[in-house]
Short mmCIF file of C-alpha atoms in Angstrom, two decimals:
data_model
loop_
_atom_site.label_atom_id
_atom_site.label_comp_id
_atom_site.label_asym_id
_atom_site.label_seq_id
_atom_site.Cartn_x
_atom_site.Cartn_y
_atom_site.Cartn_z
CA UNK A 1037 -14.46 -15.24 19.68
CA UNK A 1038 -11.58 -15.82 22.07
CA UNK A 1039 -13.17 -19.00 23.39
CA UNK A 1040 -13.72 -20.44 19.93
CA UNK A 1041 -10.13 -19.73 18.97
CA UNK A 1042 -8.87 -21.32 22.18
CA UNK A 1043 -10.90 -24.46 21.51
CA UNK A 1044 -9.50 -24.75 18.01
CA UNK A 1045 -6.00 -24.87 19.47
CA UNK A 1046 -6.50 -27.85 21.70
CA UNK A 1047 -5.66 -30.30 18.94
CA UNK A 1048 -2.61 -28.25 17.95
CA UNK A 1049 -1.32 -28.35 21.53
CA UNK A 1050 -1.63 -32.13 21.57
CA UNK A 1051 0.53 -32.55 18.47
CA UNK A 1052 3.84 -30.68 18.53
CA UNK A 1053 4.78 -32.10 15.13
CA UNK A 1054 2.53 -29.56 13.42
CA UNK A 1055 4.26 -26.50 11.92
CA UNK A 1056 4.71 -23.45 14.11
CA UNK A 1057 3.36 -21.26 11.31
CA UNK A 1058 0.40 -23.08 9.77
CA UNK A 1059 -0.66 -21.90 6.36
CA UNK A 1060 -3.98 -20.09 6.32
CA UNK A 1061 -6.29 -21.69 3.81
CA UNK A 1062 -8.30 -19.46 1.53
CA UNK A 1063 -11.69 -18.88 3.06
CA UNK A 1064 -14.48 -19.80 0.68
CA UNK A 1065 -17.03 -17.01 0.44
CA UNK A 1066 -20.75 -17.56 0.29
CA UNK A 1067 -21.74 -16.80 -3.26
CA UNK A 1068 -24.94 -14.92 -3.93
CA UNK A 1069 -27.21 -15.88 -6.78
CA UNK A 1070 -28.79 -13.71 -9.44
CA UNK A 1071 -32.22 -14.95 -10.49
CA UNK A 1072 -34.38 -13.76 -13.34
CA UNK A 1073 -37.02 -11.39 -11.90
CA UNK A 1074 -40.63 -12.51 -12.19
CA UNK A 1075 -43.39 -10.31 -13.51
CA UNK A 1076 -46.21 -8.95 -11.41
CA UNK A 1077 -46.50 -6.41 -8.62
CA UNK A 1078 -46.20 -8.93 -5.78
CA UNK A 1079 -43.15 -10.55 -7.36
CA UNK A 1080 -41.46 -7.17 -7.80
CA UNK A 1081 -42.13 -6.24 -4.18
CA UNK A 1082 -40.77 -9.58 -2.99
CA UNK A 1083 -37.70 -9.20 -5.16
CA UNK A 1084 -36.97 -5.68 -3.92
CA UNK A 1085 -37.46 -6.78 -0.32
CA UNK A 1086 -35.07 -9.69 -0.79
CA UNK A 1087 -32.43 -7.42 -2.34
CA UNK A 1088 -32.79 -4.97 0.53
CA UNK A 1089 -32.37 -7.77 3.10
CA UNK A 1090 -29.14 -8.90 1.44
CA UNK A 1091 -27.74 -5.38 1.45
CA UNK A 1092 -28.69 -4.75 5.09
CA UNK A 1093 -26.90 -7.93 6.16
CA UNK A 1094 -23.90 -7.00 4.04
CA UNK A 1095 -23.65 -3.56 5.68
CA UNK A 1096 -23.69 -5.19 9.12
CA UNK A 1097 -20.92 -7.55 8.00
CA UNK A 1098 -18.83 -4.62 6.75
CA UNK A 1099 -19.28 -2.75 10.03
CA UNK A 1100 -18.04 -5.75 12.00
CA UNK A 1101 -15.07 -6.34 9.73
CA UNK A 1102 -14.15 -2.65 9.85
CA UNK A 1103 -14.03 -2.83 13.65
CA UNK A 1104 -11.47 -5.66 13.48
CA UNK A 1105 -9.16 -4.37 10.80
CA UNK A 1106 -5.47 -3.93 11.60
CA UNK A 1107 -3.27 -5.61 9.03
CA UNK A 1108 -3.71 -3.60 5.84
CA UNK A 1109 -2.82 0.04 5.21
CA UNK A 1110 -6.27 1.52 4.77
CA UNK A 1111 -7.49 4.55 6.64
CA UNK A 1112 -11.11 3.66 7.40
CA UNK A 1113 -11.84 6.98 9.11
CA UNK A 1114 -13.69 8.92 6.42
CA UNK A 1115 -17.15 10.10 5.48
CA UNK A 1116 -17.94 10.97 1.89
CA UNK A 1117 -21.65 10.17 2.18
CA UNK A 1118 -22.95 13.55 1.10
CA UNK A 1119 -20.51 13.77 -1.82
CA UNK A 1120 -21.36 10.32 -3.13
CA UNK A 1121 -25.08 10.98 -2.72
CA UNK A 1122 -24.78 14.06 -4.93
CA UNK A 1123 -22.83 12.27 -7.66
CA UNK A 1124 -24.18 8.72 -7.64
CA UNK A 1125 -26.62 9.47 -10.45
CA UNK A 1126 -23.88 10.26 -12.98
CA UNK A 1127 -21.52 8.04 -15.00
CA UNK A 1128 -18.36 10.07 -14.44
CA UNK A 1129 -15.53 8.80 -16.64
CA UNK A 1130 -12.20 10.55 -17.13
CA UNK A 1131 -11.45 8.92 -20.46
CA UNK A 1132 -7.82 9.19 -21.51
CA UNK A 1133 -5.49 12.06 -20.70
CA UNK A 1134 -6.46 14.22 -17.70
CA UNK A 1135 -5.13 17.37 -19.40
CA UNK A 1136 -6.86 16.92 -22.76
CA UNK A 1137 -10.64 16.85 -22.64
CA UNK A 1138 -12.35 14.19 -24.75
CA UNK A 1139 -15.71 14.38 -26.47
CA UNK A 1140 -17.29 12.70 -23.45
CA UNK A 1141 -18.41 15.55 -21.26
CA UNK A 1142 -19.38 13.77 -18.02
CA UNK A 1143 -15.95 13.87 -16.41
CA UNK A 1144 -14.12 15.33 -13.41
CA UNK A 1145 -10.87 16.52 -14.99
CA UNK A 1146 -11.05 19.85 -13.16
CA UNK A 1147 -10.87 17.93 -9.87
CA UNK A 1148 -8.25 15.50 -11.16
CA UNK A 1149 -5.85 18.23 -12.27
CA UNK A 1150 -6.31 19.99 -8.93
CA UNK A 1151 -5.28 16.77 -7.15
CA UNK A 1152 -2.30 16.31 -9.49
CA UNK A 1153 -1.18 19.90 -8.92
CA UNK A 1154 -1.34 19.31 -5.16
CA UNK A 1155 0.92 16.27 -5.39
CA UNK A 1156 3.25 18.01 -7.85
CA UNK A 1157 3.69 20.78 -5.30
CA UNK A 1158 4.30 18.22 -2.53
CA UNK A 1159 6.99 16.50 -4.59
CA UNK A 1160 8.46 19.78 -5.91
CA UNK A 1161 7.98 19.67 -9.66
CA UNK A 1162 6.69 22.61 -11.69
CA UNK A 1163 3.33 22.41 -13.39
CA UNK A 1164 4.81 22.59 -16.87
CA UNK A 1165 7.34 19.86 -16.07
CA UNK A 1166 5.07 17.08 -14.85
CA UNK A 1167 2.43 14.72 -16.17
CA UNK A 1168 0.31 12.29 -14.21
CA UNK A 1169 -3.14 10.95 -13.54
CA UNK A 1170 -5.41 9.53 -10.85
CA UNK A 1171 -5.03 5.76 -10.99
CA UNK A 1172 -7.25 2.92 -9.84
CA UNK A 1173 -4.71 1.90 -7.15
CA UNK A 1174 -1.04 1.91 -6.19
CA UNK A 1175 -0.39 -1.09 -8.42
CA UNK A 1176 -1.50 0.84 -11.50
CA UNK A 1177 0.85 3.65 -10.47
CA UNK A 1178 3.72 1.16 -10.32
CA UNK A 1179 2.75 -0.37 -13.66
CA UNK A 1180 2.78 3.07 -15.24
CA UNK A 1181 6.01 4.23 -13.61
CA UNK A 1182 7.88 1.08 -14.67
CA UNK A 1183 6.40 1.35 -18.17
CA UNK A 1184 7.72 4.90 -18.51
CA UNK A 1185 11.13 3.71 -17.33
CA UNK A 1186 11.13 0.98 -19.96
CA UNK A 1187 10.15 3.46 -22.69
CA UNK A 1188 12.97 5.79 -21.65
CA UNK A 1189 15.46 2.89 -21.58
CA UNK A 1190 14.08 0.03 -23.74
CA UNK A 1191 17.10 -2.16 -23.00
CA UNK A 1192 17.25 -1.23 -19.32
CA UNK A 1193 17.32 -3.80 -16.52
CA UNK A 1194 14.82 -3.46 -13.68
CA UNK A 1195 16.31 -3.63 -10.17
CA UNK A 1196 14.02 -4.11 -7.17
CA UNK A 1197 14.61 -5.38 -3.67
CA UNK A 1198 13.17 -8.76 -2.76
CA UNK A 1199 10.80 -7.04 -0.32
CA UNK A 1200 9.34 -4.86 -3.06
CA UNK A 1201 5.58 -5.00 -3.62
CA UNK A 1202 4.60 -7.81 -5.96
CA UNK A 1203 3.14 -5.36 -8.50
CA UNK A 1204 6.66 -4.31 -9.56
CA UNK A 1205 7.52 -7.91 -10.44
CA UNK A 1206 4.14 -8.17 -12.15
CA UNK A 1207 5.19 -5.19 -14.29
CA UNK A 1208 8.43 -6.93 -15.21
CA UNK A 1209 6.51 -9.98 -16.38
CA UNK A 1210 3.94 -7.97 -18.28
CA UNK A 1211 6.56 -5.87 -20.07
CA UNK A 1212 8.97 -8.81 -20.51
CA UNK A 1213 11.72 -6.90 -18.77
CA UNK A 1214 14.87 -8.42 -17.36
CA UNK A 1215 14.49 -8.08 -13.61
CA UNK A 1216 17.16 -8.43 -10.93
CA UNK A 1217 16.10 -8.98 -7.32
CA UNK A 1218 18.31 -7.23 -4.77
CA UNK A 1219 18.90 -8.49 -1.24
CA UNK A 1220 17.61 -6.57 1.76
CA UNK A 1221 18.75 -5.82 5.28
CA UNK A 1222 16.91 -7.33 8.23
CA UNK A 1223 14.95 -4.08 8.44
CA UNK A 1224 13.58 -4.68 4.93
CA UNK A 1225 15.59 -1.82 3.41
CA UNK A 1226 17.41 -2.49 0.15
CA UNK A 1227 21.00 -3.69 0.54
CA UNK A 1228 23.10 -0.96 -1.06
CA UNK A 1229 26.09 -3.29 -1.18
CA UNK A 1230 24.18 -5.93 -3.12
CA UNK A 1231 22.59 -3.31 -5.38
CA UNK A 1232 26.02 -1.96 -6.32
CA UNK A 1233 27.40 -5.44 -6.95
CA UNK A 1234 24.51 -6.35 -9.24
CA UNK A 1235 24.67 -3.05 -11.09
CA UNK A 1236 28.33 -3.66 -11.84
CA UNK A 1237 27.50 -7.03 -13.36
CA UNK A 1238 25.36 -5.23 -15.94
CA UNK A 1239 27.25 -1.97 -16.38
CA UNK A 1240 26.66 -2.02 -20.15
CA UNK A 1241 22.89 -1.66 -19.77
CA UNK A 1242 20.85 1.21 -18.30
CA UNK A 1243 19.29 0.73 -14.87
CA UNK A 1244 15.62 1.10 -13.99
CA UNK A 1245 15.48 1.06 -10.19
CA UNK A 1246 12.43 0.72 -7.97
CA UNK A 1247 12.94 2.53 -4.67
CA UNK A 1248 10.56 1.66 -1.85
CA UNK A 1249 9.24 4.48 0.28
CA UNK A 1250 7.89 1.95 2.75
CA UNK A 1251 8.14 -1.76 2.01
CA UNK A 1252 4.97 -3.84 2.01
CA UNK A 1253 5.61 -5.99 5.08
CA UNK A 1254 8.13 -4.14 7.27
CA UNK A 1255 7.50 -0.54 6.25
CA UNK A 1256 11.20 0.06 5.53
CA UNK A 1257 12.26 3.13 3.56
CA UNK A 1258 15.04 2.68 1.02
CA UNK A 1259 17.78 5.31 1.06
CA UNK A 1260 17.00 7.23 -2.12
CA UNK A 1261 20.02 9.52 -1.87
CA UNK A 1262 22.48 6.65 -1.54
CA UNK A 1263 20.83 4.74 -4.40
CA UNK A 1264 21.35 7.80 -6.61
CA UNK A 1265 24.94 8.12 -5.38
CA UNK A 1266 25.71 4.49 -6.23
CA UNK A 1267 24.25 4.87 -9.71
CA UNK A 1268 26.19 8.02 -10.47
CA UNK A 1269 29.47 6.74 -9.05
CA UNK A 1270 29.38 3.52 -11.04
CA UNK A 1271 28.99 4.86 -14.56
CA UNK A 1272 25.19 5.11 -14.77
CA UNK A 1273 24.93 8.90 -14.84
CA UNK A 1274 22.22 9.84 -17.36
CA UNK A 1275 21.58 6.11 -17.83
CA UNK A 1276 19.17 5.39 -15.01
CA UNK A 1277 15.51 5.82 -14.21
CA UNK A 1278 14.15 5.69 -10.65
CA UNK A 1279 10.56 4.91 -9.80
CA UNK A 1280 9.55 5.58 -6.18
CA UNK A 1281 6.85 3.28 -4.90
CA UNK A 1282 5.38 5.51 -2.21
CA UNK A 1283 2.05 3.74 -1.86
CA UNK A 1284 1.57 4.55 1.83
CA UNK A 1285 4.46 6.56 3.21
CA UNK A 1286 4.70 8.95 0.27
CA UNK A 1287 1.96 10.94 1.98
CA UNK A 1288 3.28 10.48 5.52
CA UNK A 1289 7.05 11.00 5.31
CA UNK A 1290 6.77 14.64 4.17
CA UNK A 1291 5.24 15.40 7.55
CA UNK A 1292 7.89 13.70 9.70
CA UNK A 1293 10.76 15.72 11.10
CA UNK A 1294 14.19 14.90 9.61
CA UNK A 1295 12.64 12.50 7.09
CA UNK A 1296 14.28 12.01 3.68
CA UNK A 1297 12.81 14.17 0.97
CA UNK A 1298 10.96 12.64 -1.94
CA UNK A 1299 11.35 15.32 -4.56
CA UNK A 1300 11.74 15.73 -8.32
CA UNK A 1301 14.63 18.07 -7.58
CA UNK A 1302 16.49 14.77 -7.33
CA UNK A 1303 16.99 12.72 -10.54
CA UNK A 1304 13.94 10.50 -10.15
CA UNK A 1305 11.56 9.56 -12.94
CA UNK A 1306 8.23 8.89 -11.26
CA UNK A 1307 6.40 8.58 -7.95
CA UNK A 1308 3.23 6.65 -7.22
CA UNK A 1309 1.01 6.80 -4.14
CA UNK A 1310 -2.26 5.23 -3.06
CA UNK A 1311 -5.18 7.53 -2.37
CA UNK A 1312 -7.29 5.12 -0.33
CA UNK A 1313 -4.57 4.41 2.22
CA UNK A 1314 -3.46 7.41 4.26
CA UNK A 1315 -6.08 9.89 2.99
CA UNK A 1316 -8.88 7.35 3.21
CA UNK A 1317 -11.39 6.67 0.46
CA UNK A 1318 -14.25 4.20 -0.08
CA UNK A 1319 -12.82 3.10 -3.42
CA UNK A 1320 -9.24 2.08 -4.29
CA UNK A 1321 -7.41 4.87 -6.10
CA UNK A 1322 -4.00 6.49 -6.38
CA UNK A 1323 -1.82 9.04 -8.13
CA UNK A 1324 1.21 8.70 -10.36
CA UNK A 1325 3.43 11.64 -11.30
CA UNK A 1326 6.23 11.56 -13.86
CA UNK A 1327 8.20 14.08 -15.90
CA UNK A 1328 6.42 15.44 -18.97
CA UNK A 1329 9.53 14.91 -21.14
CA UNK A 1330 9.34 11.20 -20.36
CA UNK A 1331 5.60 10.95 -20.88
CA UNK A 1332 5.95 12.21 -24.45
CA UNK A 1333 7.55 8.89 -25.30
CA UNK A 1334 4.14 7.35 -24.64
CA UNK A 1335 1.74 10.11 -25.70
CA UNK A 1336 3.30 10.62 -29.15
CA UNK A 1337 2.03 7.16 -30.07
CA UNK A 1338 -1.35 7.33 -28.33
CA UNK A 1339 -3.42 9.86 -30.25
CA UNK A 1340 -6.98 8.47 -30.17
CA UNK A 1341 -9.36 10.01 -32.70
CA UNK A 1342 -12.31 8.12 -31.21
CA UNK A 1343 -11.79 10.02 -27.93
CA UNK A 1344 -10.60 13.26 -29.48
CA UNK A 1345 -7.85 12.99 -26.87
CA UNK A 1346 -4.59 11.29 -26.01
CA UNK A 1347 -4.43 8.19 -23.83
CA UNK A 1348 -1.15 7.23 -22.19
CA UNK A 1349 -2.88 5.77 -19.13
CA UNK A 1350 -2.93 2.07 -18.30
CA UNK A 1351 -6.70 1.72 -17.98
CA UNK A 1352 -8.22 4.15 -20.50
CA UNK A 1353 -11.65 4.51 -18.89
CA UNK A 1354 -10.98 5.85 -15.41
CA UNK A 1355 -13.20 6.33 -12.38
CA UNK A 1356 -14.24 9.96 -12.34
CA UNK A 1357 -15.56 9.78 -8.78
CA UNK A 1358 -12.11 9.07 -7.29
CA UNK A 1359 -10.59 12.51 -8.17
CA UNK A 1360 -13.58 14.25 -6.59
CA UNK A 1361 -13.19 12.26 -3.38
CA UNK A 1362 -9.44 12.88 -3.26
CA UNK A 1363 -9.99 16.59 -3.88
CA UNK A 1364 -12.60 16.63 -1.12
CA UNK A 1365 -10.34 14.80 1.33
CA UNK A 1366 -7.28 16.93 0.64
CA UNK A 1367 -9.31 20.15 0.74
CA UNK A 1368 -10.78 19.30 4.14
CA UNK A 1369 -7.56 18.02 5.72
CA UNK A 1370 -4.92 20.24 4.16
CA UNK A 1371 -1.24 20.01 5.02
CA UNK A 1372 -1.92 20.70 8.70
CA UNK A 1373 -4.51 17.96 8.99
CA UNK A 1374 -2.31 15.42 7.22
CA UNK A 1375 0.66 16.34 9.40
CA UNK A 1376 -1.44 15.86 12.54
CA UNK A 1377 -2.70 12.49 11.30
CA UNK A 1378 0.78 11.29 10.30
CA UNK A 1379 2.26 12.18 13.66
CA UNK A 1380 -0.65 10.48 15.45
CA UNK A 1381 0.03 7.30 13.47
CA UNK A 1382 3.69 7.40 14.44
CA UNK A 1383 2.92 7.91 18.15
CA UNK A 1384 0.38 5.10 18.19
CA UNK A 1385 2.75 2.76 16.34
CA UNK A 1386 5.41 3.39 18.98
CA UNK A 1387 2.82 2.71 21.68
CA UNK A 1388 1.85 -0.60 20.03
CA UNK A 1389 5.47 -1.70 19.65
CA UNK A 1390 6.29 -0.88 23.26
CA UNK A 1391 3.21 -2.68 24.57
CA UNK A 1392 4.08 -5.78 22.56
CA UNK A 1393 7.67 -5.87 23.80
CA UNK A 1394 6.65 -5.17 27.40
CA UNK A 1395 4.35 -8.18 27.10
CA UNK A 1396 7.12 -10.44 25.83
CA UNK A 1397 6.15 -10.34 22.15
CA UNK A 1398 8.97 -9.91 19.64
CA UNK A 1399 8.39 -6.73 17.62
CA UNK A 1400 10.06 -4.36 15.16
CA UNK A 1401 9.21 -0.78 14.21
CA UNK A 1402 11.39 0.86 11.58
CA UNK A 1403 12.21 4.59 11.76
CA UNK A 1404 9.62 6.84 10.11
CA UNK A 1405 7.19 3.93 9.85
CA UNK A 1406 3.80 3.08 11.27
CA UNK A 1407 4.10 -0.62 10.40
CA UNK A 1408 4.65 -2.72 13.52
CA UNK A 1409 6.04 -6.18 12.75
CA UNK A 1410 5.73 -8.97 15.31
CA UNK A 1411 5.75 -12.74 15.65
CA UNK A 1412 2.97 -14.38 13.68
CA UNK A 1413 0.05 -15.62 15.81
CA UNK A 1414 -0.08 -19.38 15.46
CA UNK A 1415 -3.85 -19.67 15.07
CA UNK A 1416 -5.32 -18.79 11.63
CA UNK A 1417 -8.66 -17.92 13.23
CA UNK A 1418 -7.04 -15.15 15.28
CA UNK A 1419 -5.23 -13.87 12.20
CA UNK A 1420 -8.48 -13.74 10.26
CA UNK A 1421 -10.38 -12.17 13.14
CA UNK A 1422 -8.03 -9.16 13.13
CA UNK A 1423 -7.29 -9.33 9.40
CA UNK A 1424 -3.55 -9.45 9.99
CA UNK A 1425 -1.16 -9.50 7.04
CA UNK A 1426 1.35 -12.33 7.44
CA UNK A 1427 4.52 -13.51 5.74
CA UNK A 1428 6.43 -16.52 6.99
CA UNK A 1429 6.98 -16.25 10.75
CA UNK A 1430 5.88 -12.63 11.04
CA UNK A 1431 2.71 -10.55 10.91
CA UNK A 1432 2.17 -6.83 11.01
CA UNK A 1433 -0.23 -4.11 12.05
CA UNK A 1434 -0.26 -0.94 9.97
CA UNK A 1435 -1.26 1.88 12.30
CA UNK A 1436 -3.50 4.23 10.34
CA UNK A 1437 -5.45 7.29 11.54
CA UNK A 1438 -8.45 5.13 12.46
CA UNK A 1439 -6.36 2.86 14.73
CA UNK A 1440 -6.82 4.33 18.21
CA UNK A 1441 -5.16 3.55 21.52
CA UNK A 1442 -8.41 1.89 22.61
CA UNK A 1443 -8.33 -0.40 19.57
CA UNK A 1444 -4.66 -1.21 20.19
CA UNK A 1445 -5.36 -2.10 23.82
CA UNK A 1446 -8.26 -4.33 22.77
CA UNK A 1447 -6.02 -6.17 20.31
CA UNK A 1448 -3.17 -6.55 22.80
CA UNK A 1449 -5.43 -7.90 25.52
CA UNK A 1450 -6.92 -10.51 23.19
CA UNK A 1451 -3.50 -11.44 21.81
CA UNK A 1452 -2.04 -11.93 25.30
CA UNK A 1453 -5.02 -14.02 26.35
CA UNK A 1454 -4.54 -16.22 23.30
CA UNK A 1455 -0.79 -16.52 23.82
CA UNK A 1456 -1.42 -17.78 27.34
CA UNK A 1457 -3.52 -20.52 25.78
CA UNK A 1458 -1.01 -21.27 23.03
CA UNK A 1459 2.09 -21.54 25.20
CA UNK A 1460 0.69 -22.65 28.58
CA UNK A 1461 1.53 -26.33 28.22
CA UNK A 1462 5.09 -25.70 27.10
CA UNK A 1463 4.61 -28.07 24.19
CA UNK A 1464 4.69 -25.16 21.76
CA UNK A 1465 7.78 -22.96 22.02
CA UNK A 1466 7.59 -19.22 21.56
CA UNK A 1467 8.77 -18.55 18.01
CA UNK A 1468 12.21 -17.22 17.16
CA UNK A 1469 11.98 -14.39 14.63
CA UNK A 1470 15.57 -13.15 14.88
CA UNK A 1471 16.15 -13.89 11.20
CA UNK A 1472 13.12 -11.82 10.23
CA UNK A 1473 13.34 -8.80 12.55
CA UNK A 1474 16.82 -8.97 14.11
CA UNK A 1475 18.19 -10.58 17.25
CA UNK A 1476 17.83 -7.34 19.20
CA UNK A 1477 14.06 -7.40 18.58
CA UNK A 1478 13.50 -11.12 19.19
CA UNK A 1479 12.21 -12.17 22.60
CA UNK A 1480 12.32 -15.94 22.19
CA UNK A 1481 13.94 -18.08 24.89
CA UNK A 1482 17.25 -17.96 23.06
CA UNK A 1483 17.48 -14.21 22.47
CA UNK A 1484 15.55 -12.49 25.23
CA UNK A 1485 17.69 -10.58 27.71
#
């Protein structure tokens, strides 16, 4: 792999007019075909054999890709094989409200409510005071949280930092909400100064604020307490709704010492988290929790006779396997297991950041984060090989429980070998990423000490 990447760079080295950060083209996938099955015993056997061959090759592909996965926040260290084997013969669908059983009896609401109760306890809200459900992903949690905020304040303005996950801006478009983008610090954290200035420009309208508990690219945590303070000190008391997008770090921060508390004891409206990220799950899923008094604004208009239930969810039909897997994962790990995993991620992220900087690679690691940001590798093939997430001049590795020291060392060694190839001739300068991660973290020729 290293050799093929090196060869692909020879042309780039010969032409220094090409951009330092080439755009990665979408990789066309090989499409499978579905053919009408033929009749006859021999045809059936041939068909089944062909299907099996395709699946075997696909499994081998997945194994290889799993071994070279660093850029996206998915914990790939899990094993639900026995659980899935027991349940794969059932169409488990949690139609509608998780707390009101519908006429469809093949569901997993007992597992779903157990998962919701666990998160309600984590985020300190009493059982009678919360409502929520197991979502299909973190995006659905954001869509629901922002929707509740809009229902509470129909004329409210949505405020979100420019480094907020794209799903929040998708929600604004879907719900036709006025949305104000707020500037960020170099760390990726929301600029409190700019937030206050923009709030004051719209003091006559309520504020719906998205607070990031870990931004998508830099893993920065917005200061929830100061956001609340700014809102209350500038005339928005009782006229604001806060949604906390906690997709990844909502399950990690509670287990870090001296970390800010994400709790409904503070005046927040909703929290969403992904289930397939830190916990680890073979299917995308998540959880959203909001206050029951807010949810009534949706449920009062969503009585569905056809279901014999209420449906305030985004999707309606919901994967009933996901709550069972989350229940299984949380039951096996518990608070102690999650704390151990979170602290391992933090240690390994620090190790990765230090190894990068010792090797002359510009890098940033925010406090209470396992997202290591560094200068973007200039070869798209290397980026794709390690499945790195990139934005502009930077890339990142999200250190999850399955990312070991051995895997980090393997990545570093290959990266350094490639950098030697990239920069050997001197025709390509090492990139400056001071604007993206701060001068103190940039090791280009201009800023290195």
